[in-house]
Amino acid sequence: MSAKTHRNGGGESYNGAVLAKRSHEGQGGPKETVEGRPLTKENAEQLNPCRTQSRESGPNGLERVREAAKKDGKLQFTALLHQVNIDLLRDSYNSLKKTAAAGVDGITWQEYGQDLEAHLQDLHGRIHRGAYQAQASRRVWIPKADGRQRPLGIAALEDKVVQHAVGTVLNQIWEEDFLGFSYGFRPGRSQHEALDALYVGITRKKVNWVLDLDIRTFFDKIDHDWMIRFVEHRIGDQRIVRLIQKWLKAGVMEQGQWSETKEGTRQGAVISPILANLYLHHALDLWVEAWRKKAQGDVIIVRYADDSAPRAQRAEEGPMCVTA
């Protein structure tokens, strides 16, 4: 696909999907707009939830990264690790959930914070020397509504800190690439906005067919080789790439037994949502965007993580949605 296909700059190719009245330029990328519907109460109340760094107060380095990504959709970033500095690590630590369960290291948020600056200095040094090693995730099982169980990986405290910091840097780039119909796990976006988009798409557009799409065991089945290929479209700093590879290959611990992770990214890991969005951006979103330009009728889509609802005007367009 051309570079234009990879950008979400609000041109004609993005007029098919859906959100009422706001674009939030620079807060998770521009949302696709349509005429009409006022915000729901929940949407208005939860507009722009807490962001790790704002455009106004964020480090100048991150702002420059974002501006460069926005200016050139083909630019590959070869020097990013220096953005992971002690200030960013401290912000990342403070952004973590204070009552979260400990990983295999057994260290809680409170315990790590007792000598925080010394810990961050040591962690920063290991990251930049290449000595940082990702630890296995502690696997727990949580019940699902259908009676099955979902595996959840609880990362070690330092892994959470580093993943949050690296994710903050990567978001500056990938948020300029992600398309307007993607809502899950993105800064400045919420499930309520996805529901607004779905409502407007169904009630205001020429929709005759609605499909609900859920990718079975998506997080558990992500292909590592393809994931790294997608990362390297924009990330040329191999130190960042190696960090992601370490997290993907760290394995899981369950009842004292370590097992290798040959595929998937652990649900519950801080880095997993952004990696999942990147994977689906290349594997689904860009395909939908290219396809709907050629469709005979209107085709719109709302995606929240691995759940989506493609909608089509013409019946013959439906099977392509089903295939997706």
Short mmCIF file of C-alpha atoms in Angstrom, two decimals, residues 18-267:
data_model
loop_
_atom_site.label_atom_id
_atom_site.label_comp_id
_atom_site.label_asym_id
_atom_site.label_seq_id
_atom_site.Cartn_x
_atom_site.Cartn_y
_atom_site.Cartn_z
CA VAL A 18 -18.20 7.66 12.77
CA LEU A 19 -17.97 9.91 15.75
CA ALA A 20 -19.95 12.96 16.64
CA LYS A 21 -18.48 16.42 16.46
CA ARG A 22 -14.91 16.16 17.82
CA SER A 23 -11.58 15.29 16.31
CA HIS A 24 -9.15 15.64 19.28
CA GLU A 25 -6.23 16.29 17.01
CA GLY A 26 -3.09 15.16 18.83
CA GLN A 27 -4.98 13.11 21.43
CA GLY A 28 -4.93 9.65 19.96
CA GLY A 29 -5.19 10.87 16.38
CA PRO A 30 -8.18 12.39 14.58
CA LYS A 31 -11.42 10.47 14.91
CA GLU A 32 -13.61 10.00 11.91
CA THR A 33 -16.58 12.34 11.99
CA VAL A 34 -20.14 12.26 10.74
CA GLU A 35 -23.08 14.56 11.09
CA GLY A 36 -25.22 14.75 13.98
CA ARG A 37 -25.49 12.87 17.23
CA PRO A 38 -24.77 14.65 20.56
CA LEU A 39 -22.49 12.88 23.00
CA THR A 40 -23.86 10.39 25.46
CA LYS A 41 -23.61 11.42 29.11
CA GLU A 42 -20.92 8.82 29.76
CA ASN A 43 -18.96 9.93 26.74
CA ALA A 44 -19.03 13.57 27.76
CA GLU A 45 -17.96 12.75 31.30
CA GLN A 46 -15.09 10.50 30.22
CA LEU A 47 -13.78 12.66 27.43
CA ASN A 48 -9.97 12.66 27.37
CA PRO A 49 -9.24 10.36 30.35
CA CYS A 50 -5.91 10.68 32.15
CA ARG A 51 -3.03 10.72 29.72
CA THR A 52 0.46 9.77 30.71
CA GLN A 53 1.82 12.90 29.09
CA SER A 54 -0.01 15.85 27.60
CA ARG A 55 1.05 17.70 24.51
CA GLU A 56 1.48 20.80 26.64
CA SER A 57 3.55 19.36 29.50
CA GLY A 58 5.22 16.35 27.86
CA PRO A 59 8.95 16.20 27.20
CA ASN A 60 10.11 18.10 24.16
CA GLY A 61 11.80 14.97 22.87
CA LEU A 62 8.52 13.07 22.71
CA GLU A 63 6.83 16.01 21.03
CA ARG A 64 9.55 16.03 18.37
CA VAL A 65 9.09 12.31 17.81
CA ARG A 66 5.37 12.80 17.32
CA GLU A 67 5.81 15.73 14.96
CA ALA A 68 8.32 13.78 12.87
CA ALA A 69 5.96 10.78 12.69
CA LYS A 70 3.10 13.04 11.65
CA LYS A 71 5.17 14.82 9.00
CA ASP A 72 6.53 11.70 7.30
CA GLY A 73 4.48 8.48 7.29
CA LYS A 74 7.43 6.51 5.88
CA LEU A 75 10.01 7.72 8.38
CA GLN A 76 11.76 4.92 10.27
CA PHE A 77 13.04 5.92 13.70
CA THR A 78 16.55 4.65 14.37
CA ALA A 79 17.30 6.42 17.68
CA LEU A 80 14.53 6.13 20.27
CA LEU A 81 15.94 4.46 23.36
CA HIS A 82 17.38 7.71 24.70
CA GLN A 83 13.79 8.88 25.13
CA VAL A 84 13.46 6.24 27.88
CA ASN A 85 15.08 8.43 30.54
CA ILE A 86 14.76 8.44 34.31
CA ASP A 87 11.99 11.05 34.26
CA LEU A 88 9.91 8.89 31.92
CA LEU A 89 10.59 5.80 34.03
CA ARG A 90 9.47 7.70 37.13
CA ASP A 91 6.29 8.85 35.38
CA SER A 92 5.66 5.30 34.25
CA TYR A 93 6.09 3.95 37.78
CA ASN A 94 3.65 6.54 39.12
CA SER A 95 1.14 5.62 36.41
CA LEU A 96 0.94 1.98 37.45
CA LYS A 97 -1.90 0.65 39.55
CA LYS A 98 -0.71 0.81 43.15
CA THR A 99 -2.74 -2.19 44.34
CA ALA A 100 -1.90 -4.52 41.46
CA ALA A 101 -0.77 -8.05 42.25
CA ALA A 102 2.95 -8.77 42.21
CA GLY A 103 4.62 -10.79 39.47
CA VAL A 104 7.18 -13.56 39.82
CA ASP A 105 9.55 -11.14 41.53
CA GLY A 106 7.10 -10.72 44.41
CA ILE A 107 7.75 -6.96 44.49
CA THR A 108 4.79 -4.66 45.03
CA TRP A 109 4.46 -1.05 43.90
CA GLN A 110 4.93 0.17 47.48
CA GLU A 111 8.06 -1.92 48.05
CA TYR A 112 9.73 -0.71 44.85
CA GLY A 113 8.97 2.87 45.79
CA GLN A 114 10.74 2.69 49.16
CA ASP A 115 14.05 3.45 47.42
CA LEU A 116 12.63 4.60 44.14
CA GLU A 117 15.39 6.83 42.81
CA ALA A 118 18.09 4.23 43.40
CA HIS A 119 15.96 1.57 41.73
CA LEU A 120 15.27 3.80 38.73
CA GLN A 121 18.94 4.73 38.35
CA ASP A 122 19.87 1.04 38.33
CA LEU A 123 17.05 0.13 35.93
CA HIS A 124 17.93 2.97 33.56
CA GLY A 125 21.55 1.84 33.48
CA ARG A 126 20.63 -1.78 32.71
CA ILE A 127 18.26 -0.72 29.92
CA HIS A 128 20.90 1.37 28.17
CA ARG A 129 23.73 -1.14 28.68
CA GLY A 130 21.60 -3.92 27.25
CA ALA A 131 21.71 -5.75 30.58
CA TYR A 132 17.99 -5.50 31.32
CA GLN A 133 16.30 -8.91 31.20
CA ALA A 134 12.55 -9.43 31.02
CA GLN A 135 11.11 -11.82 33.59
CA ALA A 136 8.44 -14.42 32.97
CA SER A 137 4.84 -13.46 33.65
CA ARG A 138 2.97 -15.12 36.48
CA ARG A 139 -0.04 -16.83 34.98
CA VAL A 140 -3.43 -16.66 36.67
CA TRP A 141 -6.82 -17.64 35.32
CA ILE A 142 -9.92 -15.47 35.42
CA PRO A 143 -13.46 -16.66 34.62
CA LYS A 144 -15.23 -15.55 31.44
CA ALA A 145 -18.95 -14.95 31.04
CA ASP A 146 -19.38 -18.16 29.01
CA GLY A 147 -17.90 -20.32 31.78
CA ARG A 148 -14.45 -20.68 30.24
CA GLN A 149 -11.31 -19.22 31.75
CA ARG A 150 -9.01 -16.55 30.33
CA PRO A 151 -5.25 -16.68 30.99
CA LEU A 152 -3.84 -13.48 32.46
CA GLY A 153 -0.12 -12.73 32.70
CA ILE A 154 1.06 -10.64 35.65
CA ALA A 155 4.40 -9.03 34.85
CA ALA A 156 7.16 -8.22 37.30
CA LEU A 157 7.15 -4.63 38.60
CA GLU A 158 10.20 -3.48 36.62
CA ASP A 159 8.84 -5.03 33.44
CA LYS A 160 5.65 -3.02 33.92
CA VAL A 161 7.66 0.18 34.35
CA VAL A 162 9.81 -0.38 31.26
CA GLN A 163 6.87 -1.50 29.13
CA HIS A 164 4.89 1.59 30.09
CA ALA A 165 7.83 3.87 29.27
CA VAL A 166 8.55 2.23 25.91
CA GLY A 167 4.84 2.19 25.09
CA THR A 168 4.68 5.93 25.76
CA VAL A 169 7.45 6.50 23.22
CA LEU A 170 5.96 4.16 20.62
CA ASN A 171 2.55 5.76 20.98
CA GLN A 172 4.00 9.03 19.71
CA ILE A 173 4.66 7.29 16.40
CA TRP A 174 1.91 4.75 15.97
CA GLU A 175 -0.89 7.09 17.05
CA GLU A 176 -0.09 9.08 13.91
CA ASP A 177 -0.56 5.91 11.82
CA PHE A 178 -3.58 4.25 13.43
CA LEU A 179 -6.88 4.79 11.65
CA GLY A 180 -9.90 6.66 12.91
CA PHE A 181 -12.18 3.63 13.35
CA SER A 182 -9.90 2.01 15.96
CA TYR A 183 -10.96 2.88 19.51
CA GLY A 184 -9.61 0.28 21.96
CA PHE A 185 -6.69 1.01 24.31
CA ARG A 186 -5.82 4.34 22.72
CA PRO A 187 -5.10 7.68 24.43
CA GLY A 188 -8.08 9.99 24.54
CA ARG A 189 -10.53 7.31 23.39
CA SER A 190 -13.05 5.19 25.24
CA GLN A 191 -15.59 2.42 24.80
CA HIS A 192 -18.33 5.04 25.01
CA GLU A 193 -16.97 6.78 21.93
CA ALA A 194 -16.90 3.43 20.10
CA LEU A 195 -20.57 2.95 21.03
CA ASP A 196 -21.35 6.47 19.81
CA ALA A 197 -19.63 5.60 16.54
CA LEU A 198 -21.61 2.37 16.22
CA TYR A 199 -24.88 4.18 16.92
CA VAL A 200 -24.26 6.90 14.35
CA GLY A 201 -23.09 4.40 11.76
CA ILE A 202 -26.25 2.31 12.10
CA THR A 203 -28.75 5.16 12.33
CA ARG A 204 -27.31 7.77 9.96
CA LYS A 205 -25.56 5.76 7.24
CA LYS A 206 -26.86 3.50 4.48
CA VAL A 207 -26.46 0.25 6.37
CA ASN A 208 -28.31 -2.95 5.43
CA TRP A 209 -25.87 -5.53 6.80
CA VAL A 210 -24.22 -5.54 10.22
CA LEU A 211 -21.57 -8.07 11.21
CA ASP A 212 -20.09 -8.60 14.66
CA LEU A 213 -16.50 -9.78 14.39
CA ASP A 214 -14.42 -11.21 17.23
CA ILE A 215 -11.00 -12.77 16.66
CA ARG A 216 -10.83 -15.99 18.66
CA THR A 217 -7.97 -16.12 21.22
CA PHE A 218 -6.36 -13.19 19.43
CA PHE A 219 -3.87 -12.16 22.12
CA ASP A 220 -2.77 -15.78 22.61
CA LYS A 221 -2.21 -16.46 18.90
CA ILE A 222 -0.36 -13.39 17.66
CA ASP A 223 2.52 -14.49 15.44
CA HIS A 224 5.82 -13.17 16.81
CA ASP A 225 7.61 -12.98 13.47
CA TRP A 226 4.84 -10.92 11.91
CA MET A 227 4.64 -8.74 14.98
CA ILE A 228 8.32 -7.82 14.70
CA ARG A 229 7.91 -7.14 10.98
CA PHE A 230 5.09 -4.73 11.76
CA VAL A 231 7.17 -3.06 14.49
CA GLU A 232 10.08 -2.58 12.11
CA HIS A 233 7.97 -0.71 9.57
CA ARG A 234 8.54 2.37 11.71
CA ILE A 235 11.02 1.36 14.40
CA GLY A 236 14.60 1.05 13.19
CA ASP A 237 16.17 1.26 16.65
CA GLN A 238 17.11 -2.37 17.23
CA ARG A 239 17.48 -1.77 20.96
CA ILE A 240 13.73 -1.08 21.14
CA VAL A 241 13.00 -4.07 18.90
CA ARG A 242 15.07 -6.34 21.17
CA LEU A 243 13.15 -5.14 24.21
CA ILE A 244 9.88 -6.11 22.53
CA GLN A 245 11.34 -9.48 21.57
CA LYS A 246 12.40 -10.06 25.18
CA TRP A 247 8.86 -9.42 26.41
CA LEU A 248 7.34 -11.68 23.77
CA LYS A 249 9.75 -14.53 24.58
CA ALA A 250 9.92 -14.15 28.36
CA GLY A 251 7.58 -17.07 28.97
CA VAL A 252 5.13 -17.72 31.79
CA MET A 253 5.38 -19.23 35.26
CA GLU A 254 2.54 -21.38 36.55
CA GLN A 255 2.73 -23.46 39.73
CA GLY A 256 6.49 -23.07 39.75
CA GLN A 257 6.96 -24.30 36.17
CA TRP A 258 8.32 -22.10 33.38
CA SER A 259 6.92 -22.54 29.87
CA GLU A 260 8.10 -20.93 26.65
CA THR A 261 5.90 -18.50 24.74
CA LYS A 262 6.23 -19.22 21.02
CA GLU A 263 3.23 -17.09 20.08
CA GLY A 264 0.94 -14.48 21.54
CA THR A 265 1.41 -11.49 23.81
CA ARG A 266 0.30 -11.87 27.41
CA GLN A 267 -3.05 -10.38 28.36
#
